[in-house]
Amino acid sequence: MPGNDGWHQKKLRRLPHLFSNTLELPLRWDTDVVVHSGPMSLRFTAAMKEAWNEIKAHTIEILPGMTKLVIRDSEGGDLEAGCADLEVDRWRCRLLDSARPRLATVRIVDCELIVTVPMGTDGSD
């Protein structure tokens, strides 16, 4: 049924919100992002098409035990309002359960966005 296909497709786009930790970058969903996984951290790198003056990492607790790490420029608007609405064109990734999103760092070096999310085993932030 054609109507059911659209419903399933929409549900799949919302899937990242079901995981405990999610990273959302200020990039289109089809942007090439290189993910480096090591024992101490996850590192995400992507080329930036536009220059930004300042960029920040924001952690938003959606529910107890469910955190969304959102990367935005300093003029990214009301983050809490944006959390309620899903922007389907954003690049998202499920983070490992051992990720510590509250300790994430973000920087831009030579027009490249670099997000580092530390890993931990004790579950503390």
CSV table of C-alpha atoms in Angstrom, one decimal:
chain,number,residue,atom,x,y,z
A,1,MET,CA,0.0,0.0,0.0
A,2,PRO,CA,1.4,3.4,-0.9
A,3,GLY,CA,0.1,5.0,2.3
A,4,ASN,CA,1.9,2.5,4.5
A,5,ASP,CA,5.3,3.1,2.8
A,6,GLY,CA,5.2,6.8,3.7
A,7,TRP,CA,4.3,6.0,7.3
A,8,HIS,CA,7.2,3.5,7.7
A,9,GLN,CA,9.6,6.0,6.1
A,10,LYS,CA,8.6,8.7,8.5
A,11,LYS,CA,8.9,6.4,11.5
A,12,LEU,CA,12.5,5.4,10.4
A,13,ARG,CA,13.5,9.1,10.4
A,14,ARG,CA,12.4,9.4,14.0
A,15,LEU,CA,14.3,6.3,15.1
A,16,PRO,CA,17.4,8.1,16.5
A,17,HIS,CA,15.3,9.5,19.3
A,18,LEU,CA,14.7,6.0,20.6
A,19,PHE,CA,18.3,5.5,21.6
A,20,SER,CA,19.8,6.7,24.8
A,21,ASN,CA,22.5,9.0,23.3
A,22,THR,CA,22.2,10.8,19.9
A,23,LEU,CA,24.5,13.3,18.2
A,24,GLU,CA,22.9,15.9,15.9
A,25,LEU,CA,25.2,18.0,13.7
A,26,PRO,CA,24.2,21.3,11.9
A,27,LEU,CA,24.7,19.6,8.6
A,28,ARG,CA,22.4,18.0,6.0
A,29,TRP,CA,21.6,14.4,6.5
A,30,ASP,CA,23.6,13.4,3.4
A,31,THR,CA,26.9,15.1,4.4
A,32,ASP,CA,30.0,13.0,4.4
A,33,VAL,CA,31.1,12.7,8.0
A,34,VAL,CA,34.1,10.6,9.0
A,35,VAL,CA,33.8,8.7,12.3
A,36,HIS,CA,36.9,7.7,14.1
A,37,SER,CA,36.3,5.2,17.0
A,38,GLY,CA,38.9,4.7,19.6
A,39,PRO,CA,39.0,3.3,23.1
A,40,MET,CA,38.9,6.7,24.7
A,41,SER,CA,36.6,8.7,22.3
A,42,LEU,CA,34.5,9.0,19.2
A,43,ARG,CA,35.6,11.7,16.8
A,44,PHE,CA,33.4,13.1,14.0
A,45,THR,CA,34.9,15.2,11.3
A,46,ALA,CA,33.2,17.0,8.3
A,47,ALA,CA,34.1,19.7,5.9
A,48,MET,CA,32.2,23.0,6.5
A,49,LYS,CA,30.8,24.7,3.4
A,50,GLU,CA,30.4,28.0,5.3
A,51,ALA,CA,32.5,29.9,7.8
A,52,TRP,CA,31.2,30.1,11.4
A,53,ASN,CA,32.5,32.4,14.0
A,54,GLU,CA,31.5,30.3,17.0
A,55,ILE,CA,30.1,26.8,17.5
A,56,LYS,CA,29.0,25.1,20.7
A,57,ALA,CA,27.9,21.6,21.9
A,58,HIS,CA,24.7,21.5,23.9
A,59,THR,CA,23.4,18.4,25.7
A,60,ILE,CA,19.7,18.1,26.2
A,61,GLU,CA,18.2,15.5,28.4
A,62,ILE,CA,15.1,14.4,26.6
A,63,LEU,CA,14.1,11.9,29.3
A,64,PRO,CA,16.1,10.4,32.2
A,65,GLY,CA,18.9,8.4,30.7
A,66,MET,CA,18.2,9.8,27.1
A,67,THR,CA,20.5,12.6,26.0
A,68,LYS,CA,20.7,14.4,22.7
A,69,LEU,CA,24.0,16.2,21.9
A,70,VAL,CA,23.3,19.0,19.5
A,71,ILE,CA,26.0,21.0,17.8
A,72,ARG,CA,24.9,24.5,16.7
A,73,ASP,CA,26.5,27.9,15.8
A,74,SER,CA,26.3,30.6,18.5
A,75,GLU,CA,23.2,32.0,16.8
A,76,GLY,CA,21.4,28.7,16.5
A,77,GLY,CA,18.2,30.0,18.0
A,78,ASP,CA,16.1,28.5,20.9
A,79,LEU,CA,17.6,25.0,21.4
A,80,GLU,CA,14.8,23.8,23.7
A,81,ALA,CA,12.1,24.7,21.1
A,82,GLY,CA,14.1,23.0,18.4
A,83,CYS,CA,14.3,19.8,20.5
A,84,ALA,CA,10.6,19.2,20.4
A,85,ASP,CA,10.4,19.4,16.5
A,86,LEU,CA,12.4,16.9,14.5
A,87,GLU,CA,14.4,18.5,11.7
A,88,VAL,CA,14.5,15.6,9.2
A,89,ASP,CA,17.3,17.1,7.2
A,90,ARG,CA,19.9,17.1,10.0
A,91,TRP,CA,22.8,14.7,10.2
A,92,ARG,CA,22.3,12.3,13.2
A,93,CYS,CA,24.1,9.4,14.7
A,94,ARG,CA,23.4,7.0,17.5
A,95,LEU,CA,26.2,7.2,20.1
A,96,LEU,CA,27.4,4.2,22.0
A,97,ASP,CA,26.0,3.6,25.5
A,98,SER,CA,29.4,4.2,26.9
A,99,ALA,CA,29.6,7.7,25.3
A,100,ARG,CA,29.7,10.7,27.6
A,101,PRO,CA,28.0,13.5,25.6
A,102,ARG,CA,28.0,16.0,28.4
A,103,LEU,CA,31.9,16.1,28.1
A,104,ALA,CA,31.9,16.5,24.3
A,105,THR,CA,34.0,19.2,22.7
A,106,VAL,CA,33.6,20.9,19.3
A,107,ARG,CA,35.9,23.0,17.2
A,108,ILE,CA,36.5,24.1,13.7
A,109,VAL,CA,40.0,23.8,12.3
A,110,ASP,CA,40.8,24.7,8.7
A,111,CYS,CA,37.1,24.7,7.7
A,112,GLU,CA,36.6,21.3,9.2
A,113,LEU,CA,34.1,20.6,12.0
A,114,ILE,CA,35.6,18.3,14.7
A,115,VAL,CA,33.4,16.8,17.4
A,116,THR,CA,35.0,14.7,20.1
A,117,VAL,CA,32.8,12.6,22.4
A,118,PRO,CA,34.7,10.9,25.3
A,119,MET,CA,34.0,7.3,26.2
A,120,GLY,CA,33.7,6.0,29.7
A,121,THR,CA,32.8,2.8,31.5
A,122,ASP,CA,31.6,4.0,34.9
A,123,GLY,CA,28.5,5.7,33.4
A,124,SER,CA,29.3,9.1,35.1
A,125,ASP,CA,29.4,12.4,33.2
